[in-house]
Tab-separated table of C-alpha atoms in Angstrom:
chain	number	residue	atom	x	y	z
A	197	MET	CA	61.524	128.350	99.509
A	198	MET	CA	64.626	126.141	100.417
A	199	ARG	CA	64.754	122.947	102.235
A	200	PHE	CA	66.805	123.270	105.464
A	201	ASP	CA	69.960	121.179	105.219
A	202	PRO	CA	71.749	121.236	108.488
A	203	PHE	CA	74.812	119.400	107.053
A	204	ARG	CA	75.233	121.937	104.086
A	205	GLU	CA	77.582	124.195	105.910
A	206	ILE	CA	79.620	121.554	107.595
A	207	GLU	CA	80.191	120.211	103.886
A	208	GLU	CA	80.964	123.681	102.521
A	209	LEU	CA	83.492	124.225	105.349
A	210	THR	CA	85.038	121.096	104.606
A	211	GLN	CA	85.294	121.935	100.786
A	212	ARG	CA	86.979	125.051	101.807
A	213	MET	CA	89.469	123.292	104.176
A	214	ASP	CA	90.181	120.704	101.152
A	215	ARG	CA	90.879	123.737	98.760
A	216	ALA	CA	92.835	125.426	101.131
A	217	PHE	CA	95.189	122.349	102.447
A	218	GLY	CA	95.461	120.372	99.184
A	219	GLY	CA	92.090	118.214	99.269
A	220	PRO	CA	91.937	114.499	99.879
A	221	ALA	CA	95.236	113.842	98.213
A	222	ALA	CA	97.060	115.696	100.909
A	223	HIS	CA	95.879	113.086	103.497
A	224	ALA	CA	97.828	110.110	102.569
A	225	ALA	CA	96.115	107.664	104.395
A	226	ARG	CA	97.202	104.013	104.758
A	227	LEU	CA	94.370	101.782	103.907
A	228	ALA	CA	93.902	98.101	104.091
A	229	PRO	CA	92.134	96.778	101.038
A	230	PRO	CA	89.922	93.611	101.392
A	231	VAL	CA	91.403	90.287	100.944
A	232	ASP	CA	90.533	86.453	100.314
A	233	VAL	CA	93.074	83.830	101.261
A	234	HIS	CA	92.554	80.314	99.764
A	235	GLU	CA	94.839	77.179	100.336
A	236	SER	CA	94.864	74.193	98.324
A	237	ALA	CA	97.500	71.400	97.540
A	238	GLY	CA	99.179	73.462	95.211
A	239	GLY	CA	99.812	76.458	97.474
A	240	LEU	CA	98.082	79.683	98.586
A	241	GLU	CA	96.012	82.250	96.519
A	242	LEU	CA	95.606	85.714	97.826
A	243	THR	CA	93.133	87.950	95.872
A	244	LEU	CA	92.872	91.688	97.044
A	245	ASP	CA	90.674	94.302	95.724
A	246	LEU	CA	92.357	97.621	94.216
A	247	PRO	CA	89.959	99.344	92.252
A	248	GLY	CA	91.126	102.557	90.800
A	249	VAL	CA	94.588	101.563	90.858
A	250	LYS	CA	96.990	101.279	87.583
A	251	PRO	CA	99.267	98.153	87.412
A	252	GLU	CA	102.347	100.184	87.459
A	253	ASP	CA	101.010	101.684	90.851
A	254	ILE	CA	101.577	98.429	92.610
A	255	GLN	CA	104.473	97.080	94.597
A	256	ILE	CA	104.878	93.502	95.483
A	257	GLU	CA	107.968	92.230	97.576
A	258	ALA	CA	108.463	88.892	99.315
A	259	GLU	CA	111.174	88.447	101.681
A	260	ASN	CA	111.753	86.290	104.895
A	261	GLN	CA	108.492	84.676	104.812
A	262	THR	CA	106.638	88.008	104.728
A	263	LEU	CA	104.802	88.896	101.351
A	264	SER	CA	103.830	92.675	101.049
A	265	VAL	CA	101.505	94.601	98.882
A	266	GLN	CA	101.445	98.222	98.412
A	267	ALA	CA	99.475	100.251	95.901
A	268	GLU	CA	98.920	103.942	95.327
A	269	ARG	CA	95.473	105.087	94.341
A	270	LYS	CA	95.779	108.875	93.495
A	271	TYR	CA	93.344	111.583	93.643
A	272	ALA	CA	92.769	113.512	90.677
A	273	ARG	CA	92.567	117.310	91.713
A	274	GLU	CA	91.689	119.818	88.682
A	275	GLU	CA	91.634	123.544	88.946
A	276	GLY	CA	88.401	124.994	88.561
A	277	ARG	CA	86.622	122.017	89.741
A	278	THR	CA	84.529	121.840	92.982
A	279	ALA	CA	84.376	118.412	94.792
A	280	HIS	CA	80.770	118.349	96.634
A	281	ARG	CA	81.479	114.954	97.826
A	282	VAL	CA	84.486	112.606	98.037
A	283	GLU	CA	83.623	109.439	99.627
A	284	ARG	CA	85.917	106.728	97.872
A	285	ALA	CA	89.369	106.217	99.643
A	286	TYR	CA	92.777	107.600	98.096
A	287	GLY	CA	96.071	107.096	99.279
A	288	THR	CA	98.382	104.082	100.056
A	289	LEU	CA	96.887	100.819	100.080
A	290	SER	CA	98.978	98.339	101.942
A	291	ARG	CA	98.847	94.608	103.385
A	292	THR	CA	101.494	92.456	104.544
A	293	PHE	CA	101.094	88.705	105.220
A	294	SER	CA	103.384	86.339	107.088
A	295	VAL	CA	103.612	83.154	105.171
A	296	PRO	CA	104.414	79.779	106.431
A	297	ALA	CA	107.749	78.351	105.400
A	298	LYS	CA	106.046	75.483	103.571
A	299	TYR	CA	105.484	78.014	100.753
A	300	ASP	CA	108.142	79.096	98.069
A	301	LEU	CA	108.263	82.972	97.989
A	302	THR	CA	110.981	82.820	95.226
A	303	LYS	CA	108.004	81.642	92.918
A	304	VAL	CA	105.071	84.004	93.560
A	305	GLU	CA	103.060	84.843	90.508
A	306	ALA	CA	100.665	88.036	90.322
A	307	ASP	CA	97.989	88.771	87.917
A	308	PHE	CA	96.014	91.926	88.046
A	309	ASP	CA	92.505	92.129	86.258
A	310	HIS	CA	89.877	94.714	86.459
A	311	GLY	CA	90.974	95.880	89.749
A	312	THR	CA	91.605	92.374	91.564
A	313	LEU	CA	95.100	91.492	92.182
A	314	THR	CA	95.686	87.585	92.522
A	315	LEU	CA	98.839	86.361	93.867
A	316	ARG	CA	99.661	82.461	93.609
A	317	VAL	CA	102.308	81.218	96.296
A	318	PRO	CA	103.377	77.712	95.517
A	319	ARG	CA	104.104	75.208	97.973
A	320	SER	CA	108.035	74.533	98.379
A	321	GLU	CA	109.509	71.276	96.691
A	322	ALA	CA	110.468	70.186	100.003
A	323	ALA	CA	106.774	70.728	101.297
A	324	GLN	CA	105.298	68.429	98.569
A	325	LYS	CA	103.602	65.068	98.938
A	326	ARG	CA	105.547	62.165	97.899
A	327	SER	CA	105.600	58.560	97.669
A	328	VAL	CA	108.062	56.760	100.012
A	329	SER	CA	108.815	53.053	98.966
A	330	VAL	CA	109.415	50.854	101.990
A	331	ARG	CA	111.720	47.861	101.970
A	332	SER	CA	111.042	44.521	103.623
A	333	GLY	CA	113.119	41.240	103.336
A	334	GLY	CA	115.045	43.129	100.533
A	335	GLN	CA	111.810	43.566	98.444
A	336	LEU	CA	110.018	46.970	97.862
A	337	THR	CA	106.512	46.952	99.034
A	338	ALA	CA	103.840	49.564	97.673
A	339	GLY	CA	104.695	53.221	98.735
A	340	LYS	CA	102.961	55.396	101.086
A	341	THR	CA	102.320	59.141	100.406
A	342	VAL	CA	103.456	61.549	103.020
A	343	GLU	CA	103.487	65.120	103.511
A	344	ALA	CA	106.725	66.763	104.519
A	345	GLY	CA	106.801	67.976	108.193
A	346	ALA	CA	103.983	65.500	109.047
A	347	ALA	CA	104.686	63.627	112.453
A	348	PRO	CA	105.423	59.783	112.284
A	349	GLU	CA	102.421	57.485	113.528
A	350	GLN	CA	104.752	55.701	115.920
A	351	THR	CA	107.768	57.268	117.712
A	352	ASP	CA	109.135	53.722	119.380
A	353	GLY	CA	111.212	52.981	116.272
A	354	HIS	CA	109.280	49.919	115.214
A	355	ALA	CA	107.272	49.501	112.003
A	356	PRO	CA	103.627	48.998	112.636
A	357	ALA	CA	102.626	45.281	112.380
A	358	GLN	CA	100.986	44.202	109.036
A	359	GLN	CA	98.006	41.925	109.036
A	360	ALA	CA	97.944	39.042	106.674
C-alpha cells in the first residue's frame, strides 16, 4: 500500500516542465544576496553571502558614488539526471549601494573567502579627522581635532571665550 501524497503529481508536472523548457537555469532570476554593512573610523565594510559562486563569476563596479556587485550562480544540468527537488536559488545575484561622498570608491578592496565577499571602502582623505592648530597672539595653542564636513560650533565669526 502506497501513502497518498497530494503534491506528488504537482512535483512530477514541475519536473516535466523543467525538462521541456530548460529547467531552473532557463528562469534567469535576479536575486538580492543578504548583506551586512558596518561603518568605522576607517570606512565602510560590506559583507555579502554568495554561496556556490566562483570568484571569476563576480563583477564589482564603482562609479558616481554607486557600488554594484553582480555574481552568477549557475545551475549544472546534466543529461540523464532527474531533479526531484530544486530549492536553491540560481541565476544572477545583484546588489547596488549608494555610497556617501565621504568614502573613496577608487580604493575599494574586495576579498572572497568560502562564499563570503567582503568589500572595504575607505574614507576619503578629505573626510579624515585631522588636528587644526589655533594661533592666539602669534603663538600656537593645542590643536583641536575636527571632522571634515562638521558644522562649526559658532557661526557669529567669533571664537569661543577661553576660561582661565
